[in-house]
Amino acid sequence: MNFMSDNVVGAAPEVLAALAAASEGAQPSYGADPLTERVSLDLAELFECDVTVFPVATGTAANALALSVLTPPYGAVYCHEEAHVQVDECGAPELMSGGAKLLPLAGLHGKLDPVTLAGALDRGGAGFVHHVQPAALTLTQATESGTVYTPDEVAALTDVARAHKLRVHMDGARFANAVAHLACAPADITWRAGVDVLSFGATKNGALAAEAVIFFDKALAESFAYRRKRAGHLFSKMRFLSAQLDAYLTDGLWLRLATHANAMAARLAAGLDALPGVGLRSPVQANEVFAIMPEPMIAGLEVAGFRFYRWDGACIRLVTSWNTDATHVDAFIATARGLAGIV
């Protein structure tokens, strides 16, 4: 029973069926196919605005290429210290931007706050030749701590960014989980709240390998096609990326899958939080649970066959997914109860 990541599970049946269907016959290449056009129209409808959409295969490519548009080589990108772009992308944003610098900031439960951001920007050295120049803000939604920014929280941060002439990117690898938690319109936490470009994730939530870079400001998208090609992410058979995204968006599949993942995380968190000696490091708002527990309990769960990440110290990370079985969640809780001496 594997709770290590939402990347360890397979693809949703609807996505696999769409891939098989897309393999029939011949279609124009390099994104000139009807499926790719339909995905753009579907996303425009979903976000209630005109958008420019570029499918790519990975979240790192989506983030790094999007940030390269917003940031010159001498620019700075402000991010949370736990952000995926900062910790887990092997310098890809710096590479794709030609050398831009990521400036990590602290924040409780994986979130940036406007006061910290404003203070950093006030000290940022805009116009000072010896400093990198503030250029962009990137927000992670849902965060790496499993929390979710509200529309007002996003807007408060983008207001600070705008006051300092920064563009705003959102890493939405778990965007569906955030929308499912908030029960809001996707527009409410993106362009209506001041976001310029979104990395719209699907891989973690039922796709095989598909993300979309969505520009809400079409002028910003002018160079992206060339950046994507140079980076090796212009697929010749683009319809196979688009088929995944099309299935993902059809009949609200993306939201149903995320709602299930969130519900399984909430079930897991409630069961663990009720145990003596166990606590939650952060509120559980998406599909990640960070639990603090005694070492003997952690070791006992590992011996029992459960898989998860040891995060730091006495904290472990548990991730649920679109197909997590409730019986697996209940088995984890029951085993933890037994290790806590509860019968």
Coordinates of C-alpha atoms in Angstrom, one line a residue:
M1 CA 0.0 0.0 0.0
N2 CA 1.9 3.0 -1.4
F3 CA 1.4 6.5 -0.1
M4 CA 4.7 7.8 -1.4
S5 CA 3.4 10.1 -4.1
D6 CA 0.5 10.7 -6.5
N7 CA 3.1 10.0 -9.2
V8 CA 3.3 6.3 -8.3
V9 CA -0.2 5.4 -9.6
G10 CA -1.3 4.8 -13.1
A11 CA -3.5 6.7 -15.5
A12 CA -7.3 6.9 -15.3
P13 CA -9.2 4.5 -17.6
E14 CA -10.8 7.5 -19.5
V15 CA -7.3 8.9 -20.3
L16 CA -6.0 5.5 -21.5
A17 CA -9.1 5.1 -23.7
A18 CA -8.6 8.5 -25.2
L19 CA -5.0 7.7 -26.0
A20 CA -6.1 4.5 -27.8
A21 CA -8.7 6.4 -29.7
A22 CA -6.2 9.1 -30.7
S23 CA -4.0 6.4 -32.2
E24 CA -6.6 5.6 -34.9
G25 CA -6.0 7.0 -38.3
A26 CA -3.7 9.9 -39.2
Q27 CA -3.7 13.5 -37.9
P28 CA -1.7 16.6 -38.6
S29 CA 1.5 16.9 -36.6
Y30 CA 3.1 19.4 -34.2
G31 CA -0.2 20.6 -32.6
A32 CA -2.2 21.3 -35.8
D33 CA -4.6 18.5 -34.9
P34 CA -8.3 18.9 -33.9
L35 CA -7.7 17.5 -30.4
T36 CA -5.1 20.2 -29.6
E37 CA -7.5 22.9 -30.8
R38 CA -10.3 21.4 -28.8
V39 CA -8.2 21.5 -25.6
S40 CA -7.6 25.2 -26.1
L41 CA -11.3 25.8 -26.5
D42 CA -12.1 23.6 -23.4
L43 CA -9.6 25.5 -21.3
A44 CA -10.9 28.9 -22.5
E45 CA -14.4 27.7 -21.4
L46 CA -13.2 26.4 -18.1
F47 CA -11.3 29.6 -17.2
E48 CA -14.0 31.9 -18.6
C49 CA -11.6 33.9 -20.7
D50 CA -9.5 33.9 -23.9
V51 CA -6.3 31.8 -23.2
T52 CA -3.3 30.7 -25.1
V53 CA -2.4 27.0 -24.4
F54 CA 0.7 25.0 -24.9
P55 CA 0.7 21.3 -23.9
V56 CA 4.0 19.9 -22.6
A57 CA 4.9 16.5 -21.1
T58 CA 6.2 17.4 -17.6
G59 CA 5.6 19.8 -14.8
T60 CA 9.3 20.9 -14.7
A61 CA 9.1 21.9 -18.4
A62 CA 5.9 23.8 -17.8
N63 CA 7.3 25.7 -14.8
A64 CA 10.7 26.4 -16.3
L65 CA 9.5 27.5 -19.7
A66 CA 6.7 29.6 -18.2
L67 CA 9.2 31.4 -15.9
S68 CA 11.6 31.9 -18.8
V69 CA 9.0 34.1 -20.5
L70 CA 8.5 36.2 -17.4
T71 CA 12.2 36.6 -16.3
P72 CA 15.3 37.9 -18.1
P73 CA 18.7 36.3 -17.5
Y74 CA 19.5 38.9 -14.9
G75 CA 16.1 38.7 -13.2
A76 CA 14.9 37.3 -9.9
V77 CA 11.9 34.9 -9.3
Y78 CA 10.5 35.1 -5.8
C79 CA 9.2 31.8 -4.5
H80 CA 8.5 29.9 -1.3
E81 CA 11.5 28.1 0.2
E82 CA 9.7 24.7 -0.3
A83 CA 8.6 25.4 -3.8
H84 CA 9.1 22.6 -6.4
V85 CA 10.9 25.1 -8.7
Q86 CA 13.4 25.8 -5.8
V87 CA 13.9 22.3 -4.4
D88 CA 13.1 19.7 -7.0
E89 CA 13.7 21.0 -10.6
C90 CA 17.5 20.6 -10.8
G91 CA 18.1 24.2 -11.9
A92 CA 15.7 24.0 -14.8
P93 CA 14.1 27.4 -14.3
E94 CA 17.6 29.0 -14.1
L95 CA 18.7 27.1 -17.3
M96 CA 15.6 27.9 -19.4
S97 CA 15.7 31.6 -18.4
G98 CA 19.4 31.9 -19.2
G99 CA 20.5 32.4 -15.7
A100 CA 17.7 34.0 -13.6
K101 CA 18.0 33.6 -9.9
L102 CA 15.4 32.0 -7.6
L103 CA 15.0 33.9 -4.3
P104 CA 13.3 31.7 -1.7
L105 CA 11.2 33.1 1.1
A106 CA 9.9 31.5 4.3
G107 CA 6.2 31.1 5.0
L108 CA 4.0 29.0 7.3
H109 CA 2.6 25.8 5.9
G110 CA 4.1 26.3 2.5
K111 CA 2.5 29.7 1.9
L112 CA 4.0 33.0 1.1
D113 CA 2.5 36.0 2.9
P114 CA 2.2 39.6 1.5
V115 CA 4.2 41.2 4.3
T116 CA 7.2 38.9 3.8
L117 CA 7.1 39.3 0.1
A118 CA 6.8 43.1 0.3
G119 CA 9.7 43.3 2.6
A120 CA 11.9 41.2 0.3
L121 CA 10.9 43.3 -2.7
D122 CA 11.6 46.6 -0.8
R123 CA 15.1 45.2 -0.3
G124 CA 15.3 43.7 -3.7
G125 CA 17.6 46.2 -5.3
A126 CA 15.4 47.2 -8.3
G127 CA 17.5 49.5 -10.5
F128 CA 20.7 48.7 -8.6
V129 CA 23.2 47.3 -11.1
H130 CA 24.9 44.9 -8.7
H131 CA 21.6 43.0 -7.9
V132 CA 19.4 40.7 -9.9
Q133 CA 16.3 42.6 -10.9
P134 CA 12.9 41.5 -9.4
A135 CA 10.9 40.1 -12.3
A136 CA 8.4 37.4 -11.3
L137 CA 6.6 35.8 -8.4
T138 CA 5.7 32.1 -8.5
L139 CA 3.0 30.6 -6.3
T140 CA 2.4 26.8 -5.7
Q141 CA -1.3 25.8 -5.7
A142 CA -1.8 23.5 -3.8
T143 CA 1.4 24.1 -1.9
E144 CA 4.1 21.6 -1.1
S145 CA 2.8 21.4 2.4
G146 CA -0.7 20.3 1.2
T147 CA -2.3 23.6 1.9
V148 CA -4.3 25.8 -0.4
Y149 CA -4.3 29.5 -1.1
T150 CA -7.7 31.2 -1.1
P151 CA -8.6 33.6 -3.8
D152 CA -8.1 36.5 -1.4
E153 CA -4.7 35.2 -0.4
V154 CA -3.6 34.9 -4.1
A155 CA -4.9 38.4 -4.8
A156 CA -3.1 39.9 -1.8
L157 CA 0.2 38.5 -3.1
T158 CA -0.3 39.5 -6.7
D159 CA -1.2 43.0 -5.5
V160 CA 2.2 43.2 -3.9
A161 CA 3.8 41.8 -7.0
R162 CA 2.0 44.3 -9.3
A163 CA 3.1 47.2 -7.1
H164 CA 6.7 46.2 -7.7
K165 CA 6.1 45.5 -11.5
L166 CA 6.4 41.7 -11.2
R167 CA 4.6 39.2 -13.4
V168 CA 3.0 36.2 -11.6
H169 CA 3.2 32.5 -12.4
M170 CA 1.3 29.7 -10.6
D171 CA 2.6 26.2 -10.4
G172 CA -0.6 24.2 -10.6
A173 CA 0.8 20.6 -10.5
R174 CA -2.0 19.9 -8.0
F175 CA -4.3 22.7 -9.2
A176 CA -7.3 20.3 -9.4
N177 CA -6.9 19.5 -5.7
A178 CA -6.9 23.2 -4.8
V179 CA -10.1 23.8 -6.8
A180 CA -11.8 20.8 -5.3
H181 CA -11.0 22.0 -1.8
L182 CA -12.1 25.6 -2.5
A183 CA -15.1 24.7 -4.6
C184 CA -14.5 27.9 -6.6
A185 CA -14.2 28.7 -10.2
P186 CA -10.7 28.1 -11.6
A187 CA -10.7 31.8 -12.7
D188 CA -11.1 32.9 -9.1
I189 CA -7.6 31.7 -8.1
T190 CA -5.9 32.5 -11.4
W191 CA -6.5 35.5 -13.7
R192 CA -9.2 37.1 -11.6
A193 CA -6.7 37.1 -8.7
G194 CA -3.9 38.5 -10.8
V195 CA -2.1 35.4 -12.2
D196 CA -0.5 35.8 -15.6
V197 CA 0.4 32.2 -16.5
L198 CA -0.5 28.8 -15.0
S199 CA 1.2 25.5 -15.2
F200 CA -2.0 23.4 -15.3
G201 CA -1.2 19.9 -14.0
A202 CA -2.8 16.6 -15.0
T203 CA -0.1 14.0 -14.5
K204 CA -0.5 13.7 -10.8
N205 CA -4.3 13.4 -11.1
G206 CA -4.9 10.7 -13.6
A207 CA -3.0 11.6 -16.8
L208 CA -0.1 9.6 -18.1
A209 CA 2.2 12.5 -18.9
A210 CA 0.5 15.8 -19.7
E211 CA 0.5 19.3 -18.5
A212 CA -0.6 22.6 -20.1
V213 CA 1.0 26.1 -19.9
I214 CA -1.9 28.5 -19.9
F215 CA -1.3 32.2 -20.6
F216 CA -4.0 34.6 -19.6
D217 CA -2.1 37.5 -21.1
K218 CA -1.7 36.6 -24.8
A219 CA 1.1 39.1 -25.3
L220 CA 3.3 37.1 -22.9
A221 CA 2.9 34.0 -25.0
E222 CA 4.5 35.3 -28.2
S223 CA 7.9 33.7 -27.7
F224 CA 6.7 30.5 -25.9
A225 CA 6.3 28.4 -29.0
Y226 CA 10.0 28.9 -29.8
R227 CA 11.1 28.3 -26.2
R228 CA 9.1 25.0 -26.1
K229 CA 10.6 23.9 -29.4
R230 CA 14.2 24.7 -28.3
A231 CA 13.6 22.8 -25.1
G232 CA 12.5 19.7 -26.9
H233 CA 8.8 19.8 -25.8
L234 CA 7.1 20.4 -29.1
F235 CA 5.8 16.9 -29.7
S236 CA 5.5 15.8 -33.3
K237 CA 2.5 13.7 -32.3
M238 CA 1.0 16.4 -30.1
R239 CA -2.4 14.7 -30.2
F240 CA -1.3 12.2 -27.7
L241 CA -0.7 14.9 -25.1
S242 CA -3.9 16.7 -26.1
A243 CA -5.9 13.4 -25.9
Q244 CA -5.0 13.1 -22.3
L245 CA -6.0 16.7 -21.5
D246 CA -9.2 16.4 -23.5
A247 CA -10.3 13.3 -21.6
Y248 CA -9.2 14.9 -18.3
L249 CA -11.4 17.9 -18.9
T250 CA -14.4 16.0 -20.3
D251 CA -17.5 15.9 -18.0
G252 CA -15.5 17.2 -15.1
L253 CA -13.3 14.2 -14.7
W254 CA -10.3 16.3 -13.5
L255 CA -12.4 17.6 -10.6
R256 CA -14.0 14.2 -9.7
L257 CA -10.6 12.6 -9.5
A258 CA -9.1 15.4 -7.3
T259 CA -12.2 15.3 -5.0
H260 CA -11.6 11.6 -4.3
A261 CA -7.9 12.2 -3.6
N262 CA -8.7 15.0 -1.2
A263 CA -11.4 12.9 0.5
M264 CA -8.9 10.1 1.1
A265 CA -6.4 12.5 2.5
A266 CA -9.0 14.0 4.9
R267 CA -10.0 10.5 6.0
L268 CA -6.4 9.5 6.6
A269 CA -5.7 12.8 8.5
A270 CA -8.7 12.4 10.7
G271 CA -7.8 8.9 11.7
L272 CA -4.2 9.7 12.5
D273 CA -4.9 13.0 14.3
A274 CA -7.1 11.1 16.8
L275 CA -4.2 8.9 17.9
P276 CA -2.1 9.7 21.0
G277 CA 1.4 11.0 20.2
V278 CA 0.4 11.8 16.6
G279 CA -0.1 15.2 15.2
L280 CA -0.4 17.0 11.8
R281 CA 2.3 19.4 10.8
S282 CA 0.0 21.4 8.5
P283 CA -3.7 21.6 7.8
V284 CA -4.8 19.0 5.3
Q285 CA -6.5 20.8 2.5
A286 CA -5.5 18.8 -0.6
N287 CA -4.1 15.3 -1.0
E288 CA -1.0 15.4 1.2
V289 CA -0.8 14.5 4.8
F290 CA 2.3 15.5 6.9
A291 CA 2.1 13.5 10.1
I292 CA 4.4 13.7 13.1
M293 CA 4.6 10.4 15.0
P294 CA 7.0 8.5 17.3
E295 CA 9.8 6.6 15.5
P296 CA 8.6 3.2 16.7
M297 CA 5.3 3.8 15.0
I298 CA 7.0 5.0 11.8
A299 CA 9.2 1.9 11.8
G300 CA 6.3 -0.4 12.6
L301 CA 4.3 1.0 9.6
E302 CA 7.2 0.4 7.3
V303 CA 7.6 -3.2 8.6
A304 CA 3.8 -3.7 8.0
G305 CA 4.4 -2.9 4.3
F306 CA 3.2 0.7 4.0
R307 CA 5.3 3.0 1.8
F308 CA 5.7 6.7 2.4
Y309 CA 8.4 9.3 2.6
R310 CA 10.2 10.1 5.8
W311 CA 10.2 13.9 5.5
D312 CA 12.2 15.4 8.3
G313 CA 12.7 14.3 11.9
A314 CA 9.6 12.6 13.1
C315 CA 7.5 13.8 10.2
I316 CA 6.3 11.5 7.4
R317 CA 4.5 12.5 4.1
L318 CA 1.5 10.5 2.9
V319 CA 0.0 11.3 -0.5
T320 CA -3.3 10.0 -1.7
S321 CA -4.4 9.9 -5.3
W322 CA -7.3 9.7 -7.7
N323 CA -7.5 5.9 -7.2
T324 CA -6.6 5.5 -3.5
D325 CA -8.7 2.7 -2.0
A326 CA -10.5 3.6 1.2
T327 CA -9.6 0.2 2.6
H328 CA -5.9 1.0 2.2
V329 CA -6.5 4.2 4.2
D330 CA -8.4 2.4 6.9
A331 CA -5.7 -0.3 7.0
F332 CA -3.0 2.3 7.6
I333 CA -5.0 3.9 10.4
A334 CA -5.8 0.5 12.0
T335 CA -2.1 -0.4 11.9
A336 CA -1.1 2.9 13.5
R337 CA -3.8 2.4 16.2
G338 CA -2.3 -1.0 17.0
L339 CA 1.2 0.4 17.2
A340 CA -0.2 3.1 19.5
G341 CA -1.6 0.4 21.8
I342 CA -5.2 1.0 21.0
V343 CA -7.3 -2.1 20.5

